[in-house]
mmCIF file of C-alpha atoms in Angstrom:
data_model
loop_
_atom_site.group_PDB
_atom_site.id
_atom_site.type_symbol
_atom_site.label_atom_id
_atom_site.label_comp_id
_atom_site.label_asym_id
_atom_site.label_seq_id
_atom_site.Cartn_x
_atom_site.Cartn_y
_atom_site.Cartn_z
ATOM 1 C CA UNK A 24 6.822 1.089 -14.186
ATOM 2 C CA UNK A 25 9.700 3.450 -14.908
ATOM 3 C CA UNK A 26 13.319 2.642 -14.301
ATOM 4 C CA UNK A 27 13.258 4.814 -11.161
ATOM 5 C CA UNK A 28 10.105 3.280 -9.702
ATOM 6 C CA UNK A 29 10.427 1.230 -6.554
ATOM 7 C CA UNK A 30 9.404 -2.424 -6.880
ATOM 8 C CA UNK A 31 7.639 -3.734 -3.786
ATOM 9 C CA UNK A 32 9.467 -6.831 -2.521
ATOM 10 C CA UNK A 33 7.166 -9.699 -1.536
ATOM 11 C CA UNK A 34 8.064 -13.084 -0.075
ATOM 12 C CA UNK A 35 5.454 -15.825 -0.356
ATOM 13 C CA UNK A 36 5.636 -18.678 2.114
ATOM 14 C CA UNK A 37 4.042 -21.219 -0.216
ATOM 15 C CA UNK A 38 3.447 -19.989 -3.730
ATOM 16 C CA UNK A 39 2.518 -23.236 -5.469
ATOM 17 C CA UNK A 40 -1.015 -23.791 -4.182
ATOM 18 C CA UNK A 41 -4.328 -22.941 -5.822
ATOM 19 C CA UNK A 42 -4.578 -19.495 -4.237
ATOM 20 C CA UNK A 43 -0.936 -18.637 -3.656
ATOM 21 C CA UNK A 44 0.209 -19.409 -7.213
ATOM 22 C CA UNK A 45 -2.482 -17.109 -8.615
ATOM 23 C CA UNK A 46 -1.357 -14.379 -6.208
ATOM 24 C CA UNK A 47 2.279 -14.858 -7.229
ATOM 25 C CA UNK A 48 1.369 -14.445 -10.889
ATOM 26 C CA UNK A 49 -0.672 -11.330 -10.146
ATOM 27 C CA UNK A 50 2.139 -9.840 -8.054
ATOM 28 C CA UNK A 51 4.615 -10.361 -10.899
ATOM 29 C CA UNK A 52 2.156 -8.774 -13.345
ATOM 30 C CA UNK A 53 1.955 -5.782 -10.990
ATOM 31 C CA UNK A 54 5.718 -5.323 -11.280
ATOM 32 C CA UNK A 55 6.614 -6.516 -7.779
ATOM 33 C CA UNK A 56 9.909 -8.149 -6.844
ATOM 34 C CA UNK A 57 8.548 -11.598 -5.952
ATOM 35 C CA UNK A 58 10.255 -14.393 -4.034
ATOM 36 C CA UNK A 59 8.776 -17.754 -3.123
ATOM 37 C CA UNK A 60 9.853 -20.104 -0.347
ATOM 38 C CA UNK A 61 8.604 -23.698 -0.431
ATOM 39 C CA UNK A 62 9.842 -27.283 -0.615
ATOM 40 C CA UNK A 63 9.701 -27.367 -4.417
ATOM 41 C CA UNK A 64 7.614 -30.525 -4.498
ATOM 42 C CA UNK A 65 4.533 -29.228 -6.321
ATOM 43 C CA UNK A 66 4.922 -29.529 -10.081
ATOM 44 C CA UNK A 67 1.402 -28.825 -11.310
ATOM 45 C CA UNK A 68 1.537 -25.010 -11.369
ATOM 46 C CA UNK A 69 4.430 -23.241 -13.026
ATOM 47 C CA UNK A 70 5.599 -19.871 -11.740
ATOM 48 C CA UNK A 71 6.687 -16.909 -13.874
ATOM 49 C CA UNK A 72 10.368 -16.802 -14.777
ATOM 50 C CA UNK A 73 10.745 -13.531 -12.861
ATOM 51 C CA UNK A 74 10.086 -15.242 -9.517
ATOM 52 C CA UNK A 75 13.065 -15.812 -7.216
ATOM 53 C CA UNK A 76 12.432 -19.351 -5.953
ATOM 54 C CA UNK A 77 14.032 -20.474 -2.694
ATOM 55 C CA UNK A 78 13.632 -24.076 -1.512
ATOM 56 C CA UNK A 79 13.394 -25.010 2.159
ATOM 57 C CA UNK A 80 11.047 -26.860 4.483
ATOM 58 C CA UNK A 81 9.496 -24.201 6.738
ATOM 59 C CA UNK A 82 9.769 -26.650 9.646
ATOM 60 C CA UNK A 83 13.575 -26.491 9.307
ATOM 61 C CA UNK A 84 14.665 -23.146 10.745
ATOM 62 C CA UNK A 85 18.275 -23.539 9.643
ATOM 63 C CA UNK A 86 17.249 -24.344 6.065
ATOM 64 C CA UNK A 87 14.947 -21.329 5.948
ATOM 65 C CA UNK A 88 17.656 -19.043 7.298
ATOM 66 C CA UNK A 89 20.127 -20.348 4.707
ATOM 67 C CA UNK A 90 17.598 -19.971 1.885
ATOM 68 C CA UNK A 91 16.711 -16.382 2.765
ATOM 69 C CA UNK A 92 20.151 -15.152 3.743
ATOM 70 C CA UNK A 93 20.120 -11.494 4.763
ATOM 71 C CA UNK A 94 17.148 -10.513 2.613
ATOM 72 C CA UNK A 95 14.386 -8.298 3.941
ATOM 73 C CA UNK A 96 10.983 -7.843 2.336
ATOM 74 C CA UNK A 97 8.318 -5.178 2.251
ATOM 75 C CA UNK A 98 5.727 -7.952 2.624
ATOM 76 C CA UNK A 99 5.788 -11.546 3.822
ATOM 77 C CA UNK A 100 2.649 -13.445 2.780
ATOM 78 C CA UNK A 101 2.129 -16.601 4.829
ATOM 79 C CA UNK A 102 0.105 -19.288 3.042
ATOM 80 C CA UNK A 103 1.591 -22.189 5.018
ATOM 81 C CA UNK A 104 0.489 -21.626 8.630
ATOM 82 C CA UNK A 105 -2.464 -23.662 9.880
ATOM 83 C CA UNK A 106 -1.749 -23.799 13.623
ATOM 84 C CA UNK A 107 -0.511 -21.184 16.111
ATOM 85 C CA UNK A 108 2.798 -23.052 16.355
ATOM 86 C CA UNK A 109 3.221 -22.559 12.588
ATOM 87 C CA UNK A 110 2.647 -18.824 12.994
ATOM 88 C CA UNK A 111 5.139 -18.581 15.846
ATOM 89 C CA UNK A 112 7.732 -20.327 13.695
ATOM 90 C CA UNK A 113 7.041 -18.120 10.679
ATOM 91 C CA UNK A 114 7.224 -14.963 12.787
ATOM 92 C CA UNK A 115 10.559 -16.088 14.211
ATOM 93 C CA UNK A 116 11.865 -16.871 10.727
ATOM 94 C CA UNK A 117 10.492 -13.915 8.797
ATOM 95 C CA UNK A 118 8.808 -11.411 11.123
ATOM 96 C CA UNK A 119 12.020 -9.482 11.562
ATOM 97 C CA UNK A 120 12.454 -9.303 7.791
ATOM 98 C CA UNK A 121 8.956 -8.008 7.047
ATOM 99 C CA UNK A 122 7.498 -4.559 6.653
ATOM 100 C CA UNK A 123 4.046 -6.200 6.634
ATOM 101 C CA UNK A 124 2.968 -9.734 7.551
ATOM 102 C CA UNK A 125 -0.044 -11.037 5.624
ATOM 103 C CA UNK A 126 -1.675 -14.154 7.048
ATOM 104 C CA UNK A 127 -4.002 -16.334 5.018
ATOM 105 C CA UNK A 128 -6.802 -17.419 7.312
ATOM 106 C CA UNK A 129 -10.169 -18.881 6.268
ATOM 107 C CA UNK A 130 -13.761 -17.729 5.941
ATOM 108 C CA UNK A 131 -14.701 -20.996 7.657
ATOM 109 C CA UNK A 132 -13.555 -19.251 10.852
ATOM 110 C CA UNK A 133 -16.751 -17.200 10.827
ATOM 111 C CA UNK A 134 -19.673 -18.121 13.058
ATOM 112 C CA UNK A 135 -20.952 -21.517 11.929
ATOM 113 C CA UNK A 136 -23.831 -21.698 11.323
ATOM 114 C CA UNK A 137 -24.117 -17.936 10.787
ATOM 115 C CA UNK A 138 -26.836 -16.078 12.664
ATOM 116 C CA UNK A 139 -27.381 -13.746 9.723
ATOM 117 C CA UNK A 140 -26.313 -13.127 6.173
ATOM 118 C CA UNK A 141 -24.450 -11.702 4.414
ATOM 119 C CA UNK A 142 -21.284 -12.310 6.350
ATOM 120 C CA UNK A 143 -19.114 -9.265 6.980
ATOM 121 C CA UNK A 144 -15.727 -8.954 8.657
ATOM 122 C CA UNK A 145 -17.549 -8.090 11.901
ATOM 123 C CA UNK A 146 -19.310 -11.481 11.955
ATOM 124 C CA UNK A 147 -18.062 -13.321 15.064
ATOM 125 C CA UNK A 148 -15.392 -15.982 14.690
ATOM 126 C CA UNK A 149 -16.648 -19.292 16.062
ATOM 127 C CA UNK A 150 -16.721 -22.751 14.542
ATOM 128 C CA UNK A 151 -17.452 -25.579 16.990
ATOM 129 C CA UNK A 152 -17.345 -28.229 14.245
ATOM 130 C CA UNK A 153 -13.921 -28.003 12.659
ATOM 131 C CA UNK A 154 -10.432 -28.069 14.174
ATOM 132 C CA UNK A 155 -9.037 -26.468 11.012
ATOM 133 C CA UNK A 156 -11.199 -23.388 11.538
ATOM 134 C CA UNK A 157 -10.551 -23.181 15.276
ATOM 135 C CA UNK A 158 -6.814 -23.308 14.620
ATOM 136 C CA UNK A 159 -7.105 -20.499 12.078
ATOM 137 C CA UNK A 160 -8.985 -18.427 14.681
ATOM 138 C CA UNK A 161 -6.213 -19.123 17.194
ATOM 139 C CA UNK A 162 -3.642 -18.028 14.590
ATOM 140 C CA UNK A 163 -5.526 -14.774 14.087
ATOM 141 C CA UNK A 164 -5.708 -14.158 17.835
ATOM 142 C CA UNK A 165 -1.966 -14.732 18.170
ATOM 143 C CA UNK A 166 -1.162 -12.357 15.313
ATOM 144 C CA UNK A 167 -3.399 -9.561 16.544
ATOM 145 C CA UNK A 168 -1.773 -9.878 19.963
ATOM 146 C CA UNK A 169 1.650 -9.748 18.335
ATOM 147 C CA UNK A 170 0.650 -6.667 16.340
ATOM 148 C CA UNK A 171 -0.499 -4.889 19.495
ATOM 149 C CA UNK A 172 2.637 -5.813 21.420
ATOM 150 C CA UNK A 173 5.322 -5.404 18.753
ATOM 151 C CA UNK A 174 3.827 -3.084 16.168
ATOM 152 C CA UNK A 175 4.602 -5.462 13.287
ATOM 153 C CA UNK A 176 1.949 -4.558 10.690
ATOM 154 C CA UNK A 177 -0.335 -7.570 10.297
ATOM 155 C CA UNK A 178 -3.083 -8.092 7.723
ATOM 156 C CA UNK A 179 -5.450 -11.076 7.863
ATOM 157 C CA UNK A 180 -7.087 -12.384 4.692
ATOM 158 C CA UNK A 181 -9.963 -14.869 4.757
ATOM 159 C CA UNK A 182 -10.621 -16.790 1.531
ATOM 160 C CA UNK A 183 -13.807 -18.782 1.157
ATOM 161 C CA UNK A 184 -13.978 -21.792 -1.209
ATOM 162 C CA UNK A 185 -11.431 -20.764 -3.839
ATOM 163 C CA UNK A 186 -10.651 -22.935 -6.850
ATOM 164 C CA UNK A 187 -8.896 -23.079 -10.194
ATOM 165 C CA UNK A 188 -8.994 -25.481 -13.120
ATOM 166 C CA UNK A 189 -7.121 -28.123 -11.102
ATOM 167 C CA UNK A 190 -9.473 -28.175 -8.101
ATOM 168 C CA UNK A 191 -13.237 -28.586 -8.711
ATOM 169 C CA UNK A 192 -15.228 -26.869 -5.924
ATOM 170 C CA UNK A 193 -17.793 -29.664 -5.662
ATOM 171 C CA UNK A 194 -18.539 -31.772 -2.614
ATOM 172 C CA UNK A 195 -16.210 -34.658 -3.403
ATOM 173 C CA UNK A 196 -13.912 -32.653 -5.681
ATOM 174 C CA UNK A 197 -12.458 -34.691 -8.544
ATOM 175 C CA UNK A 198 -14.277 -37.798 -7.337
ATOM 176 C CA UNK A 199 -17.586 -36.050 -7.959
ATOM 177 C CA UNK A 200 -16.432 -34.966 -11.424
ATOM 178 C CA UNK A 201 -15.365 -38.494 -12.336
ATOM 179 C CA UNK A 202 -18.703 -39.868 -11.132
ATOM 180 C CA UNK A 203 -20.539 -37.306 -13.252
ATOM 181 C CA UNK A 204 -18.492 -38.264 -16.294
ATOM 182 C CA UNK A 205 -19.188 -41.963 -15.966
ATOM 183 C CA UNK A 206 -22.880 -41.460 -15.222
ATOM 184 C CA UNK A 207 -22.706 -42.531 -11.578
ATOM 185 C CA UNK A 208 -24.925 -40.785 -9.005
ATOM 186 C CA UNK A 209 -23.266 -37.966 -7.065
ATOM 187 C CA UNK A 210 -23.881 -37.059 -3.437
ATOM 188 C CA UNK A 211 -25.414 -33.650 -2.780
ATOM 189 C CA UNK A 212 -25.496 -32.595 0.895
ATOM 190 C CA UNK A 213 -28.988 -31.895 2.217
ATOM 191 C CA UNK A 214 -31.621 -30.866 -0.316
ATOM 192 C CA UNK A 215 -29.088 -29.015 -2.443
ATOM 193 C CA UNK A 216 -30.729 -25.603 -2.029
ATOM 194 C CA UNK A 217 -28.292 -24.033 0.444
ATOM 195 C CA UNK A 218 -26.101 -21.348 -1.106
ATOM 196 C CA UNK A 219 -22.381 -21.808 -1.522
ATOM 197 C CA UNK A 220 -19.905 -19.162 -2.610
ATOM 198 C CA UNK A 221 -17.107 -20.287 -4.926
ATOM 199 C CA UNK A 222 -14.358 -17.912 -6.041
ATOM 200 C CA UNK A 223 -11.862 -18.383 -8.850
ATOM 201 C CA UNK A 224 -8.267 -17.963 -7.692
ATOM 202 C CA UNK A 225 -7.446 -15.341 -10.318
ATOM 203 C CA UNK A 226 -10.332 -13.178 -9.058
ATOM 204 C CA UNK A 227 -9.098 -13.600 -5.485
ATOM 205 C CA UNK A 228 -5.584 -12.580 -6.555
ATOM 206 C CA UNK A 229 -6.734 -9.323 -8.142
ATOM 207 C CA UNK A 230 -8.225 -8.194 -4.808
ATOM 208 C CA UNK A 231 -5.343 -9.602 -2.761
ATOM 209 C CA UNK A 232 -2.554 -7.617 -4.421
ATOM 210 C CA UNK A 233 -3.836 -4.132 -3.381
ATOM 211 C CA UNK A 234 -3.497 -5.189 0.279
ATOM 212 C CA UNK A 235 0.261 -5.620 -0.070
ATOM 213 C CA UNK A 236 2.332 -2.679 1.081
ATOM 214 C CA UNK A 237 -0.850 -0.795 1.939
ATOM 215 C CA UNK A 238 -0.681 0.947 5.342
ATOM 216 C CA UNK A 239 -4.478 1.148 5.456
ATOM 217 C CA UNK A 240 -4.554 -2.654 5.641
ATOM 218 C CA UNK A 241 -2.394 -2.811 8.774
ATOM 219 C CA UNK A 242 -4.240 -4.432 11.655
ATOM 220 C CA UNK A 243 -7.190 -5.255 9.404
ATOM 221 C CA UNK A 244 -8.976 -8.478 8.469
ATOM 222 C CA UNK A 245 -10.694 -8.802 5.118
ATOM 223 C CA UNK A 246 -12.350 -11.608 3.223
ATOM 224 C CA UNK A 247 -12.175 -11.921 -0.546
ATOM 225 C CA UNK A 248 -14.935 -13.913 -2.233
ATOM 226 C CA UNK A 249 -17.127 -13.896 -5.278
ATOM 227 C CA UNK A 250 -20.517 -12.211 -5.068
ATOM 228 C CA UNK A 251 -21.966 -15.277 -6.824
ATOM 229 C CA UNK A 252 -23.665 -17.589 -4.309
ATOM 230 C CA UNK A 253 -24.854 -20.764 -6.033
ATOM 231 C CA UNK A 254 -27.119 -23.555 -4.710
ATOM 232 C CA UNK A 255 -25.349 -26.893 -4.450
ATOM 233 C CA UNK A 256 -27.751 -28.382 -6.977
ATOM 234 C CA UNK A 257 -26.706 -25.727 -9.502
ATOM 235 C CA UNK A 258 -23.000 -26.329 -8.873
ATOM 236 C CA UNK A 259 -23.412 -29.968 -9.862
ATOM 237 C CA UNK A 260 -25.695 -29.317 -12.822
ATOM 238 C CA UNK A 261 -23.409 -26.561 -14.107
ATOM 239 C CA UNK A 262 -20.408 -28.880 -13.977
ATOM 240 C CA UNK A 263 -22.415 -31.595 -15.728
ATOM 241 C CA UNK A 264 -23.466 -29.157 -18.450
ATOM 242 C CA UNK A 265 -19.844 -28.139 -19.003
ATOM 243 C CA UNK A 266 -18.953 -31.819 -19.406
ATOM 244 C CA UNK A 267 -21.935 -32.520 -21.678
ATOM 245 C CA UNK A 268 -23.464 -35.151 -19.394
ATOM 246 C CA UNK A 269 -26.757 -35.607 -17.568
ATOM 247 C CA UNK A 270 -26.262 -35.472 -13.792
ATOM 248 C CA UNK A 271 -27.779 -37.981 -11.386
ATOM 249 C CA UNK A 272 -28.086 -36.061 -8.128
ATOM 250 C CA UNK A 273 -28.732 -37.987 -4.934
ATOM 251 C CA UNK A 274 -29.589 -35.893 -1.883
ATOM 252 C CA UNK A 275 -28.354 -37.191 1.438
ATOM 253 C CA UNK A 276 -28.642 -35.448 4.801
ATOM 254 C CA UNK A 277 -25.343 -34.006 5.963
ATOM 255 C CA UNK A 278 -25.709 -35.781 9.310
ATOM 256 C CA UNK A 279 -26.080 -39.105 7.484
ATOM 257 C CA UNK A 280 -22.968 -38.492 5.407
ATOM 258 C CA UNK A 281 -20.950 -37.591 8.500
ATOM 259 C CA UNK A 282 -22.246 -40.627 10.395
ATOM 260 C CA UNK A 283 -20.976 -42.799 7.558
ATOM 261 C CA UNK A 284 -17.625 -40.977 7.466
ATOM 262 C CA UNK A 285 -16.918 -38.926 10.617
ATOM 263 C CA UNK A 286 -13.827 -37.487 8.937
ATOM 264 C CA UNK A 287 -16.115 -35.311 6.818
ATOM 265 C CA UNK A 288 -17.767 -33.672 9.833
ATOM 266 C CA UNK A 289 -15.527 -30.604 9.913
ATOM 267 C CA UNK A 290 -15.635 -29.717 6.238
ATOM 268 C CA UNK A 291 -19.369 -30.489 5.942
ATOM 269 C CA UNK A 292 -21.128 -29.595 9.211
ATOM 270 C CA UNK A 293 -18.437 -27.007 9.900
ATOM 271 C CA UNK A 294 -18.633 -25.437 6.467
ATOM 272 C CA UNK A 295 -20.433 -26.720 3.375
ATOM 273 C CA UNK A 296 -23.749 -27.638 4.994
ATOM 274 C CA UNK A 297 -24.605 -23.983 5.644
ATOM 275 C CA UNK A 298 -25.481 -21.150 3.285
ATOM 276 C CA UNK A 299 -22.520 -18.791 3.089
ATOM 277 C CA UNK A 300 -23.004 -15.427 1.395
ATOM 278 C CA UNK A 301 -20.483 -12.595 1.791
ATOM 279 C CA UNK A 302 -20.459 -8.810 1.680
ATOM 280 C CA UNK A 303 -17.246 -7.779 -0.113
ATOM 281 C CA UNK A 304 -17.521 -4.040 0.502
ATOM 282 C CA UNK A 305 -14.349 -4.023 2.598
ATOM 283 C CA UNK A 306 -12.336 -5.812 -0.081
ATOM 284 C CA UNK A 307 -13.557 -3.246 -2.601
ATOM 285 C CA UNK A 308 -12.482 -0.429 -0.284
ATOM 286 C CA UNK A 309 -8.897 -1.621 -0.806
ATOM 287 C CA UNK A 310 -9.414 -2.517 -4.482
ATOM 288 C CA UNK A 311 -11.849 0.063 -5.884
ATOM 289 C CA UNK A 312 -13.874 -1.298 -8.779
ATOM 290 C CA UNK A 313 -12.867 -4.886 -8.101
ATOM 291 C CA UNK A 314 -15.367 -7.652 -8.683
ATOM 292 C CA UNK A 315 -15.028 -11.362 -9.233
ATOM 293 C CA UNK A 316 -15.663 -11.789 -12.955
ATOM 294 C CA UNK A 317 -15.268 -15.550 -13.438
ATOM 295 C CA UNK A 318 -18.679 -17.186 -13.251
ATOM 296 C CA UNK A 319 -18.809 -20.789 -12.148
ATOM 297 C CA UNK A 320 -20.129 -21.687 -15.590
ATOM 298 C CA UNK A 321 -16.848 -20.430 -17.051
ATOM 299 C CA UNK A 322 -14.802 -22.028 -14.277
ATOM 300 C CA UNK A 323 -16.514 -25.383 -14.862
ATOM 301 C CA UNK A 324 -15.627 -25.294 -18.556
ATOM 302 C CA UNK A 325 -12.003 -24.624 -17.660
ATOM 303 C CA UNK A 326 -11.988 -27.576 -15.238
ATOM 304 C CA UNK A 327 -13.403 -29.920 -17.875
ATOM 305 C CA UNK A 328 -10.900 -28.683 -20.466
ATOM 306 C CA UNK A 329 -7.974 -29.049 -18.052
ATOM 307 C CA UNK A 330 -8.955 -32.648 -17.309
ATOM 308 C CA UNK A 331 -9.224 -33.475 -21.017
ATOM 309 C CA UNK A 332 -5.830 -31.943 -21.733
ATOM 310 C CA UNK A 333 -4.136 -33.852 -18.933
ATOM 311 C CA UNK A 334 -5.942 -37.154 -19.475
ATOM 312 C CA UNK A 335 -5.651 -38.101 -15.819
ATOM 313 C CA UNK A 336 -8.435 -39.691 -13.814
ATOM 314 C CA UNK A 337 -8.352 -38.162 -10.373
ATOM 315 C CA UNK A 338 -10.340 -38.872 -7.270
ATOM 316 C CA UNK A 339 -10.452 -40.532 -3.894
ATOM 317 C CA UNK A 340 -11.303 -44.256 -3.999
ATOM 318 C CA UNK A 341 -12.495 -44.148 -0.377
ATOM 319 C CA UNK A 342 -14.951 -41.309 -1.070
ATOM 320 C CA UNK A 343 -16.050 -43.052 -4.264
ATOM 321 C CA UNK A 344 -16.851 -46.182 -2.245
ATOM 322 C CA UNK A 345 -18.670 -44.093 0.369
ATOM 323 C CA UNK A 346 -20.903 -42.646 -2.348
ATOM 324 C CA UNK A 347 -21.741 -46.127 -3.592
ATOM 325 C CA UNK A 348 -22.554 -47.352 -0.075
ATOM 326 C CA UNK A 349 -24.827 -44.419 0.745
ATOM 327 C CA UNK A 350 -26.642 -44.606 -2.590
ATOM 328 C CA UNK A 351 -27.159 -48.367 -2.202
ATOM 329 C CA UNK A 352 -28.829 -47.930 1.190
ATOM 330 C CA UNK A 353 -31.280 -45.236 0.122
ATOM 331 C CA UNK A 354 -34.927 -46.345 0.111
#
C-alpha cells in the first residue's frame, strides 16, 4: 500500500472470538484501518497492535456511543447479534455510521435436514430443531427488509463449523479431546458415517476479507466453508492420531443422546446429525482462487500442540458424566 492509498475502515462488533479474531488479523494484514468494539473480557486471543480497540457492552447504547464517538466506517461487521433484537440495536448504534453492514449468520440456518447436497446459497432456510438457527434466519429477514427499505448495503455471511486451535470441532469439544487422551470412550452420533464440514478460522478469514467494501456483495448472502467433508468417525480418529492415542469410539443414536440430554437437541438434531456438504462457488466468485488449505489433520495437530503448551485440562463435567452414563447403559 502506498502512502496515498486509501485504507478501508472496518469496525468489528466482537473481534475476540474464534472467527472474528482471525478476520481481524486478516483485515490488518490487508492494510485496513481496523477497529474492534467488545467488552474486553476475552484474554485468550491477542489482537495485532495496529487494531484500535474500543470497550463497551453492546447492550449499553450510551457506552457504545461514547466508545465510538463521531467515527464512521466503510464497513461494520457484526459478530455479536444472535436475535433480531440484537440486530435492531446494532443497526441503531452503527447502521448510520456504516457504508456496508456485514452480518454473521450461520450455515445451520439452511434446510435441516437438507433435501439435497451440496448446499448452495439458494438452499431454503428452515431449521425446525434449533432456536439459534431460527433466530439467525429472523435476523437475516430483518436485515434484507432493512436493505430494501433504507438502501443500507447489507451482506450476510454464513459460516459452518469453524474452529481454531482453541476450539476442537468434535462432538463434545474439549471434553471429547480429554476423554481421548485418557483412554475413555467417546460418543459418536449415529454410526459415524455422516459427513461433517469443518473449516479453520484462518481459511474462513481469507475468503471473508474480499467481501468488505465490495459493492458486488451488497444484498448478497454467501457461505464460507472448507471443501473437505469428513465422516464423524474420521474426525475422532484423526484427532486421536494427532494426539498419539488409540480411540475408543462408541456409537450412540442421536435421538438417544438427545433423550438423555434434551439441551443437545438443537446442536445435534438441528445440525450435527445430518451430512452437510457445501458448494463454495459463490465465495470463490468474490475471492478468485480461494480455497481452504488447512486440512483437519493439520488442524488437529495444532489443537493438540496448543493444549500441551497451555497445560490446561478443559471440558464440561456434565457432558463428561453424560458420556459415562450412556456408555454404561449400552448392551
